């Protein structure tokens, strides 16, 4: 298997899952400052995004939730997803909230503000992103109430929350007490420590 990743990008969460699984895989570094036509991932993923996973048969999976689901289902011993349907649904629900809402609707507005046409547009974009994050963080705070992990036991959803919390820490965006505790808990996991070291983020 090969994971196309960029240090500290959302691919960090999939990298953590690969470390949790413990099977051999190869990391292919992608420079996201290179525009898509020339970006090294483009020939295998026309969306030109990371994470992109190349399976041993050469087939490619894109989109964090799909990659996480496939890794979890093909590596049941790693216990990254409950085996029962209700457990799987709740895990995907929590994971997708981190990816679709916190990342794509929240942090993306902060990242891409630089693409705005005017400084006013950029500021407005950041403001909307921050509002979405504030509402999202409150939701995650409630989801984590009385629990160590998003869905009761450790799962792929926690790796998605981890990359989001890592952005918050790097950008000085305040989270919530339960999120901060979750972030600290994640960093005690050997798989997370190995991932951070491999990406030069330790
Ligand atoms: N919906 C995608 C999002 C992937 C994504 O946004 N990746 C970012 C890095 S965090 C990326 O590759 N950005 C490159 C770009 O926007 O050109 C997923 O779930 O994997």
PDB file of C-alpha atoms and ligand atoms in Angstrom:
ATOM      1  CA  UNK A   1       0.000   0.000   0.000  1.00  0.00           C
ATOM      2  CA  UNK A   2       1.027   3.582  -0.613  1.00  0.00           C
ATOM      3  CA  UNK A   3      -0.299   6.683   1.125  1.00  0.00           C
ATOM      4  CA  UNK A   4       0.043  10.012  -0.638  1.00  0.00           C
ATOM      5  CA  UNK A   5       0.267  12.528   2.174  1.00  0.00           C
ATOM      6  CA  UNK A   6       1.443  15.995   2.994  1.00  0.00           C
ATOM      7  CA  UNK A   7       2.936  16.664   6.442  1.00  0.00           C
ATOM      8  CA  UNK A   8       0.245  17.889   8.828  1.00  0.00           C
ATOM      9  CA  UNK A   9      -2.547  17.759   6.208  1.00  0.00           C
ATOM     10  CA  UNK A  10      -5.756  15.772   6.730  1.00  0.00           C
ATOM     11  CA  UNK A  11      -3.828  12.723   5.475  1.00  0.00           C
ATOM     12  CA  UNK A  12      -2.361  12.714   9.012  1.00  0.00           C
ATOM     13  CA  UNK A  13      -5.498  10.897  10.213  1.00  0.00           C
ATOM     14  CA  UNK A  14      -5.127   8.114   7.635  1.00  0.00           C
ATOM     15  CA  UNK A  15      -1.425   7.880   8.426  1.00  0.00           C
ATOM     16  CA  UNK A  16      -2.391   7.261  12.078  1.00  0.00           C
ATOM     17  CA  UNK A  17      -4.734   4.447  10.993  1.00  0.00           C
ATOM     18  CA  UNK A  18      -1.969   2.788   8.963  1.00  0.00           C
ATOM     19  CA  UNK A  19       0.278   2.921  12.022  1.00  0.00           C
ATOM     20  CA  UNK A  20      -2.521   1.490  14.198  1.00  0.00           C
ATOM     21  CA  UNK A  21      -2.872  -1.393  11.725  1.00  0.00           C
ATOM     22  CA  UNK A  22       0.859  -2.041  11.725  1.00  0.00           C
ATOM     23  CA  UNK A  23       1.168  -3.615   8.260  1.00  0.00           C
ATOM     24  CA  UNK A  24       3.874  -2.433   5.834  1.00  0.00           C
ATOM     25  CA  UNK A  25       3.050   0.598   3.711  1.00  0.00           C
ATOM     26  CA  UNK A  26       4.925   3.279   1.819  1.00  0.00           C
ATOM     27  CA  UNK A  27       4.588   7.030   2.290  1.00  0.00           C
ATOM     28  CA  UNK A  28       4.658   9.243  -0.795  1.00  0.00           C
ATOM     29  CA  UNK A  29       5.130  12.894   0.103  1.00  0.00           C
ATOM     30  CA  UNK A  30       3.011  15.374  -1.842  1.00  0.00           C
ATOM     31  CA  UNK A  31       3.889  19.031  -2.073  1.00  0.00           C
ATOM     32  CA  UNK A  32       0.533  20.830  -2.007  1.00  0.00           C
ATOM     33  CA  UNK A  33       2.170  24.106  -3.061  1.00  0.00           C
ATOM     34  CA  UNK A  34       2.713  22.522  -6.490  1.00  0.00           C
ATOM     35  CA  UNK A  35      -0.377  23.235  -8.643  1.00  0.00           C
ATOM     36  CA  UNK A  36      -2.538  20.201  -9.551  1.00  0.00           C
ATOM     37  CA  UNK A  37      -1.397  19.561 -13.110  1.00  0.00           C
ATOM     38  CA  UNK A  38       2.153  19.013 -11.881  1.00  0.00           C
ATOM     39  CA  UNK A  39       1.356  17.689  -8.406  1.00  0.00           C
ATOM     40  CA  UNK A  40       2.714  14.130  -8.027  1.00  0.00           C
ATOM     41  CA  UNK A  41      -0.645  12.677  -6.945  1.00  0.00           C
ATOM     42  CA  UNK A  42      -2.595  13.983  -9.974  1.00  0.00           C
ATOM     43  CA  UNK A  43      -1.899  11.061 -12.345  1.00  0.00           C
ATOM     44  CA  UNK A  44      -3.466   8.564  -9.924  1.00  0.00           C
ATOM     45  CA  UNK A  45      -6.073  10.901  -8.375  1.00  0.00           C
ATOM     46  CA  UNK A  46      -7.390  13.591 -10.730  1.00  0.00           C
ATOM     47  CA  UNK A  47      -8.828  15.397  -7.692  1.00  0.00           C
ATOM     48  CA  UNK A  48      -5.148  16.040  -6.828  1.00  0.00           C
ATOM     49  CA  UNK A  49      -5.831  15.707  -3.115  1.00  0.00           C
ATOM     50  CA  UNK A  50      -4.356  13.910  -0.158  1.00  0.00           C
ATOM     51  CA  UNK A  51      -5.066  11.489   1.411  1.00  0.00           C
ATOM     52  CA  UNK A  52      -4.902   9.136  -1.557  1.00  0.00           C
ATOM     53  CA  UNK A  53      -4.412   5.429  -0.907  1.00  0.00           C
ATOM     54  CA  UNK A  54      -3.020   3.031  -3.502  1.00  0.00           C
ATOM     55  CA  UNK A  55      -3.915  -0.549  -2.679  1.00  0.00           C
ATOM     56  CA  UNK A  56      -1.647  -3.517  -3.335  1.00  0.00           C
ATOM     57  CA  UNK A  57      -3.600  -4.351  -6.529  1.00  0.00           C
ATOM     58  CA  UNK A  58      -2.918  -0.815  -7.822  1.00  0.00           C
ATOM     59  CA  UNK A  59      -6.466   0.445  -7.347  1.00  0.00           C
ATOM     60  CA  UNK A  60      -6.889   3.847  -5.720  1.00  0.00           C
ATOM     61  CA  UNK A  61      -9.189   5.074  -2.946  1.00  0.00           C
ATOM     62  CA  UNK A  62      -9.784   8.780  -2.355  1.00  0.00           C
ATOM     63  CA  UNK A  63     -11.778  10.658   0.325  1.00  0.00           C
ATOM     64  CA  UNK A  64     -10.914  10.245   3.988  1.00  0.00           C
ATOM     65  CA  UNK A  65     -14.150   8.486   5.059  1.00  0.00           C
ATOM     66  CA  UNK A  66     -13.887   5.910   2.250  1.00  0.00           C
ATOM     67  CA  UNK A  67     -10.220   5.187   2.931  1.00  0.00           C
ATOM     68  CA  UNK A  68     -10.861   4.896   6.677  1.00  0.00           C
ATOM     69  CA  UNK A  69     -13.812   2.547   6.140  1.00  0.00           C
ATOM     70  CA  UNK A  70     -11.826   0.303   3.791  1.00  0.00           C
ATOM     71  CA  UNK A  71      -8.808   0.167   6.113  1.00  0.00           C
ATOM     72  CA  UNK A  72     -11.019  -0.621   9.099  1.00  0.00           C
ATOM     73  CA  UNK A  73     -13.034  -3.315   7.338  1.00  0.00           C
ATOM     74  CA  UNK A  74      -9.988  -5.058   5.842  1.00  0.00           C
ATOM     75  CA  UNK A  75      -8.084  -4.994   9.138  1.00  0.00           C
ATOM     76  CA  UNK A  76     -10.651  -6.034  11.766  1.00  0.00           C
ATOM     77  CA  UNK A  77      -7.958  -6.969  14.293  1.00  0.00           C
ATOM     78  CA  UNK A  78      -7.044  -3.275  14.608  1.00  0.00           C
ATOM     79  CA  UNK A  79     -10.589  -2.563  15.885  1.00  0.00           C
ATOM     80  CA  UNK A  80     -10.894   0.766  14.075  1.00  0.00           C
ATOM     81  CA  UNK A  81     -14.643   0.394  13.469  1.00  0.00           C
ATOM     82  CA  UNK A  82     -17.284  -1.582  15.422  1.00  0.00           C
ATOM     83  CA  UNK A  83     -18.415  -4.704  13.576  1.00  0.00           C
ATOM     84  CA  UNK A  84     -22.155  -4.219  14.112  1.00  0.00           C
ATOM     85  CA  UNK A  85     -24.077  -1.970  11.698  1.00  0.00           C
ATOM     86  CA  UNK A  86     -25.230   0.491  14.364  1.00  0.00           C
ATOM     87  CA  UNK A  87     -21.668   0.864  15.649  1.00  0.00           C
ATOM     88  CA  UNK A  88     -20.354   1.382  12.119  1.00  0.00           C
ATOM     89  CA  UNK A  89     -23.029   3.973  11.343  1.00  0.00           C
ATOM     90  CA  UNK A  90     -22.275   5.931  14.536  1.00  0.00           C
ATOM     91  CA  UNK A  91     -18.545   5.828  13.827  1.00  0.00           C
ATOM     92  CA  UNK A  92     -18.959   7.052  10.239  1.00  0.00           C
ATOM     93  CA  UNK A  93     -21.372   9.723  11.509  1.00  0.00           C
ATOM     94  CA  UNK A  94     -18.768  11.078  13.967  1.00  0.00           C
ATOM     95  CA  UNK A  95     -15.888  10.734  11.493  1.00  0.00           C
ATOM     96  CA  UNK A  96     -17.745  12.527   8.745  1.00  0.00           C
ATOM     97  CA  UNK A  97     -18.693  15.362  11.087  1.00  0.00           C
ATOM     98  CA  UNK A  98     -14.975  15.998  11.649  1.00  0.00           C
ATOM     99  CA  UNK A  99     -14.141  15.787   7.926  1.00  0.00           C
ATOM    100  CA  UNK A 100     -17.199  17.394   6.296  1.00  0.00           C
ATOM    101  CA  UNK A 101     -18.044  20.036   8.856  1.00  0.00           C
ATOM    102  CA  UNK A 102     -15.007  20.887  10.988  1.00  0.00           C
ATOM    103  CA  UNK A 103     -12.503  20.475   8.156  1.00  0.00           C
ATOM    104  CA  UNK A 104     -14.314  21.204   4.904  1.00  0.00           C
ATOM    105  CA  UNK A 105     -16.724  23.886   6.116  1.00  0.00           C
ATOM    106  CA  UNK A 106     -14.707  25.300   9.006  1.00  0.00           C
ATOM    107  CA  UNK A 107     -10.951  25.083   8.619  1.00  0.00           C
ATOM    108  CA  UNK A 108     -11.076  25.215   4.818  1.00  0.00           C
ATOM    109  CA  UNK A 109     -12.507  28.753   5.074  1.00  0.00           C
ATOM    110  CA  UNK A 110      -9.538  29.734   7.214  1.00  0.00           C
ATOM    111  CA  UNK A 111      -7.020  28.091   4.856  1.00  0.00           C
ATOM    112  CA  UNK A 112      -8.470  29.384   1.612  1.00  0.00           C
ATOM    113  CA  UNK A 113      -9.131  32.943   2.788  1.00  0.00           C
ATOM    114  CA  UNK A 114      -5.940  33.845   0.939  1.00  0.00           C
ATOM    115  CA  UNK A 115      -7.700  32.998  -2.327  1.00  0.00           C
ATOM    116  CA  UNK A 116     -10.336  35.675  -1.675  1.00  0.00           C
ATOM    117  CA  UNK A 117     -10.392  38.579  -4.126  1.00  0.00           C
ATOM    118  CA  UNK A 118     -10.311  41.308  -1.475  1.00  0.00           C
ATOM    119  CA  UNK A 119      -9.120  41.543   2.163  1.00  0.00           C
ATOM    120  CA  UNK A 120     -12.774  42.136   3.142  1.00  0.00           C
ATOM    121  CA  UNK A 121     -13.828  38.878   1.469  1.00  0.00           C
ATOM    122  CA  UNK A 122     -10.959  37.077   3.188  1.00  0.00           C
ATOM    123  CA  UNK A 123     -11.967  38.426   6.610  1.00  0.00           C
ATOM    124  CA  UNK A 124     -15.623  37.509   6.018  1.00  0.00           C
ATOM    125  CA  UNK A 125     -14.602  33.984   5.009  1.00  0.00           C
ATOM    126  CA  UNK A 126     -12.505  33.544   8.132  1.00  0.00           C
ATOM    127  CA  UNK A 127     -15.352  34.844  10.297  1.00  0.00           C
ATOM    128  CA  UNK A 128     -17.845  32.342   8.829  1.00  0.00           C
ATOM    129  CA  UNK A 129     -15.279  29.553   9.237  1.00  0.00           C
ATOM    130  CA  UNK A 130     -14.736  30.464  12.871  1.00  0.00           C
ATOM    131  CA  UNK A 131     -18.487  30.502  13.543  1.00  0.00           C
ATOM    132  CA  UNK A 132     -18.841  27.040  12.003  1.00  0.00           C
ATOM    133  CA  UNK A 133     -15.908  25.815  14.093  1.00  0.00           C
ATOM    134  CA  UNK A 134     -17.341  27.291  17.316  1.00  0.00           C
ATOM    135  CA  UNK A 135     -20.668  25.500  16.730  1.00  0.00           C
ATOM    136  CA  UNK A 136     -18.866  22.320  15.671  1.00  0.00           C
ATOM    137  CA  UNK A 137     -16.544  22.322  18.663  1.00  0.00           C
ATOM    138  CA  UNK A 138     -19.532  22.692  20.997  1.00  0.00           C
ATOM    139  CA  UNK A 139     -21.077  19.631  19.328  1.00  0.00           C
ATOM    140  CA  UNK A 140     -17.872  17.609  19.673  1.00  0.00           C
ATOM    141  CA  UNK A 141     -17.529  18.729  23.294  1.00  0.00           C
ATOM    142  CA  UNK A 142     -20.963  17.211  23.953  1.00  0.00           C
ATOM    143  CA  UNK A 143     -20.139  14.065  21.945  1.00  0.00           C
ATOM    144  CA  UNK A 144     -17.053  13.488  24.114  1.00  0.00           C
ATOM    145  CA  UNK A 145     -18.832  14.155  27.405  1.00  0.00           C
ATOM    146  CA  UNK A 146     -17.940  11.394  29.864  1.00  0.00           C
ATOM    147  CA  UNK A 147     -16.083   9.458  27.158  1.00  0.00           C
ATOM    148  CA  UNK A 148     -12.445   8.985  26.231  1.00  0.00           C
ATOM    149  CA  UNK A 149     -13.267   8.390  22.555  1.00  0.00           C
ATOM    150  CA  UNK A 150     -15.882   9.767  20.185  1.00  0.00           C
ATOM    151  CA  UNK A 151     -17.923   6.589  19.936  1.00  0.00           C
ATOM    152  CA  UNK A 152     -17.106   4.875  23.238  1.00  0.00           C
ATOM    153  CA  UNK A 153     -14.097   2.830  22.174  1.00  0.00           C
ATOM    154  CA  UNK A 154     -11.179   4.033  20.055  1.00  0.00           C
ATOM    155  CA  UNK A 155     -12.096   4.151  16.374  1.00  0.00           C
ATOM    156  CA  UNK A 156     -11.213   5.700  13.023  1.00  0.00           C
ATOM    157  CA  UNK A 157     -13.371   8.689  14.015  1.00  0.00           C
ATOM    158  CA  UNK A 158     -10.791   9.627  16.648  1.00  0.00           C
ATOM    159  CA  UNK A 159      -8.051   9.845  14.027  1.00  0.00           C
ATOM    160  CA  UNK A 160     -10.214  12.331  12.085  1.00  0.00           C
ATOM    161  CA  UNK A 161     -10.747  14.448  15.194  1.00  0.00           C
ATOM    162  CA  UNK A 162      -7.013  14.257  15.831  1.00  0.00           C
ATOM    163  CA  UNK A 163      -5.962  15.903  12.584  1.00  0.00           C
ATOM    164  CA  UNK A 164      -8.512  18.673  13.138  1.00  0.00           C
ATOM    165  CA  UNK A 165      -7.280  19.274  16.702  1.00  0.00           C
ATOM    166  CA  UNK A 166      -3.717  19.270  15.396  1.00  0.00           C
ATOM    167  CA  UNK A 167      -4.637  22.130  13.041  1.00  0.00           C
ATOM    168  CA  UNK A 168      -6.303  23.991  15.905  1.00  0.00           C
ATOM    169  CA  UNK A 169      -3.150  23.630  18.017  1.00  0.00           C
ATOM    170  CA  UNK A 170      -0.889  24.707  15.140  1.00  0.00           C
ATOM    171  CA  UNK A 171      -3.046  27.719  14.286  1.00  0.00           C
ATOM    172  CA  UNK A 172      -3.815  28.809  17.846  1.00  0.00           C
ATOM    173  CA  UNK A 173      -7.543  28.138  17.461  1.00  0.00           C
ATOM    174  CA  UNK A 174      -9.075  27.481  20.871  1.00  0.00           C
ATOM    175  CA  UNK A 175     -10.957  24.197  21.202  1.00  0.00           C
ATOM    176  CA  UNK A 176     -12.833  22.882  24.254  1.00  0.00           C
ATOM    177  CA  UNK A 177     -11.824  20.995  27.443  1.00  0.00           C
ATOM    178  CA  UNK A 178     -12.945  17.561  26.204  1.00  0.00           C
ATOM    179  CA  UNK A 179     -11.287  18.136  22.820  1.00  0.00           C
ATOM    180  CA  UNK A 180      -8.043  19.195  24.496  1.00  0.00           C
ATOM    181  CA  UNK A 181      -8.142  16.075  26.673  1.00  0.00           C
ATOM    182  CA  UNK A 182      -8.850  13.925  23.596  1.00  0.00           C
ATOM    183  CA  UNK A 183      -5.915  15.521  21.757  1.00  0.00           C
ATOM    184  CA  UNK A 184      -3.602  14.818  24.713  1.00  0.00           C
ATOM    185  CA  UNK A 185      -4.924  11.234  24.940  1.00  0.00           C
ATOM    186  CA  UNK A 186      -4.323  10.686  21.239  1.00  0.00           C
ATOM    187  CA  UNK A 187      -0.728  11.826  21.623  1.00  0.00           C
ATOM    188  CA  UNK A 188      -0.064   9.050  24.155  1.00  0.00           C
ATOM    189  CA  UNK A 189      -0.825   6.394  21.509  1.00  0.00           C
ATOM    190  CA  UNK A 190       2.314   4.842  20.003  1.00  0.00           C
ATOM    191  CA  UNK A 191       0.721   4.965  16.523  1.00  0.00           C
ATOM    192  CA  UNK A 192       0.176   8.711  16.830  1.00  0.00           C
ATOM    193  CA  UNK A 193       3.685   9.299  18.157  1.00  0.00           C
ATOM    194  CA  UNK A 194       5.175   7.322  15.259  1.00  0.00           C
ATOM    195  CA  UNK A 195       3.027   9.225  12.745  1.00  0.00           C
ATOM    196  CA  UNK A 196       4.015  12.629  14.109  1.00  0.00           C
ATOM    197  CA  UNK A 197       7.682  11.658  14.081  1.00  0.00           C
ATOM    198  CA  UNK A 198       7.489  10.367  10.486  1.00  0.00           C
ATOM    199  CA  UNK A 199       5.829  13.611   9.323  1.00  0.00           C
ATOM    200  CA  UNK A 200       8.413  15.720  11.143  1.00  0.00           C
ATOM    201  CA  UNK A 201       5.765  17.106  13.517  1.00  0.00           C
ATOM    202  CA  UNK A 202       6.871  15.574  16.834  1.00  0.00           C
TER     203      UNK A 202
HETATM  204  N1  LIG B   1     -12.880  15.487   0.930  1.00  0.00           N
HETATM  205  C1  LIG B   1     -11.481  15.155   0.905  1.00  0.00           C
HETATM  206  C2  LIG B   1     -10.664  16.358   1.359  1.00  0.00           C
HETATM  207  C3  LIG B   1      -9.212  16.204   1.080  1.00  0.00           C
HETATM  208  C4  LIG B   1      -8.507  17.535   1.208  1.00  0.00           C
HETATM  209  O1  LIG B   1      -9.133  18.597   1.277  1.00  0.00           O
HETATM  210  N2  LIG B   1      -7.182  17.474   1.215  1.00  0.00           N
HETATM  211  C5  LIG B   1      -6.389  18.679   1.228  1.00  0.00           C
HETATM  212  C6  LIG B   1      -5.286  18.602   2.275  1.00  0.00           C
HETATM  213  S1  LIG B   1      -5.971  18.640   3.924  1.00  0.00           S
HETATM  214  C7  LIG B   1      -5.721  18.831  -0.106  1.00  0.00           C
HETATM  215  O2  LIG B   1      -5.247  17.861  -0.679  1.00  0.00           O
HETATM  216  N3  LIG B   1      -5.677  20.076  -0.596  1.00  0.00           N
HETATM  217  C8  LIG B   1      -5.027  20.383  -1.826  1.00  0.00           C
HETATM  218  C9  LIG B   1      -5.705  21.473  -2.591  1.00  0.00           C
HETATM  219  O3  LIG B   1      -6.728  21.986  -2.123  1.00  0.00           O
HETATM  220  O4  LIG B   1      -5.222  21.788  -3.657  1.00  0.00           O
HETATM  221  C10 LIG B   1     -11.228  13.951   1.793  1.00  0.00           C
HETATM  222  O5  LIG B   1     -12.119  13.599   2.573  1.00  0.00           O
HETATM  223  O6  LIG B   1     -10.173  13.316   1.674  1.00  0.00           O
END
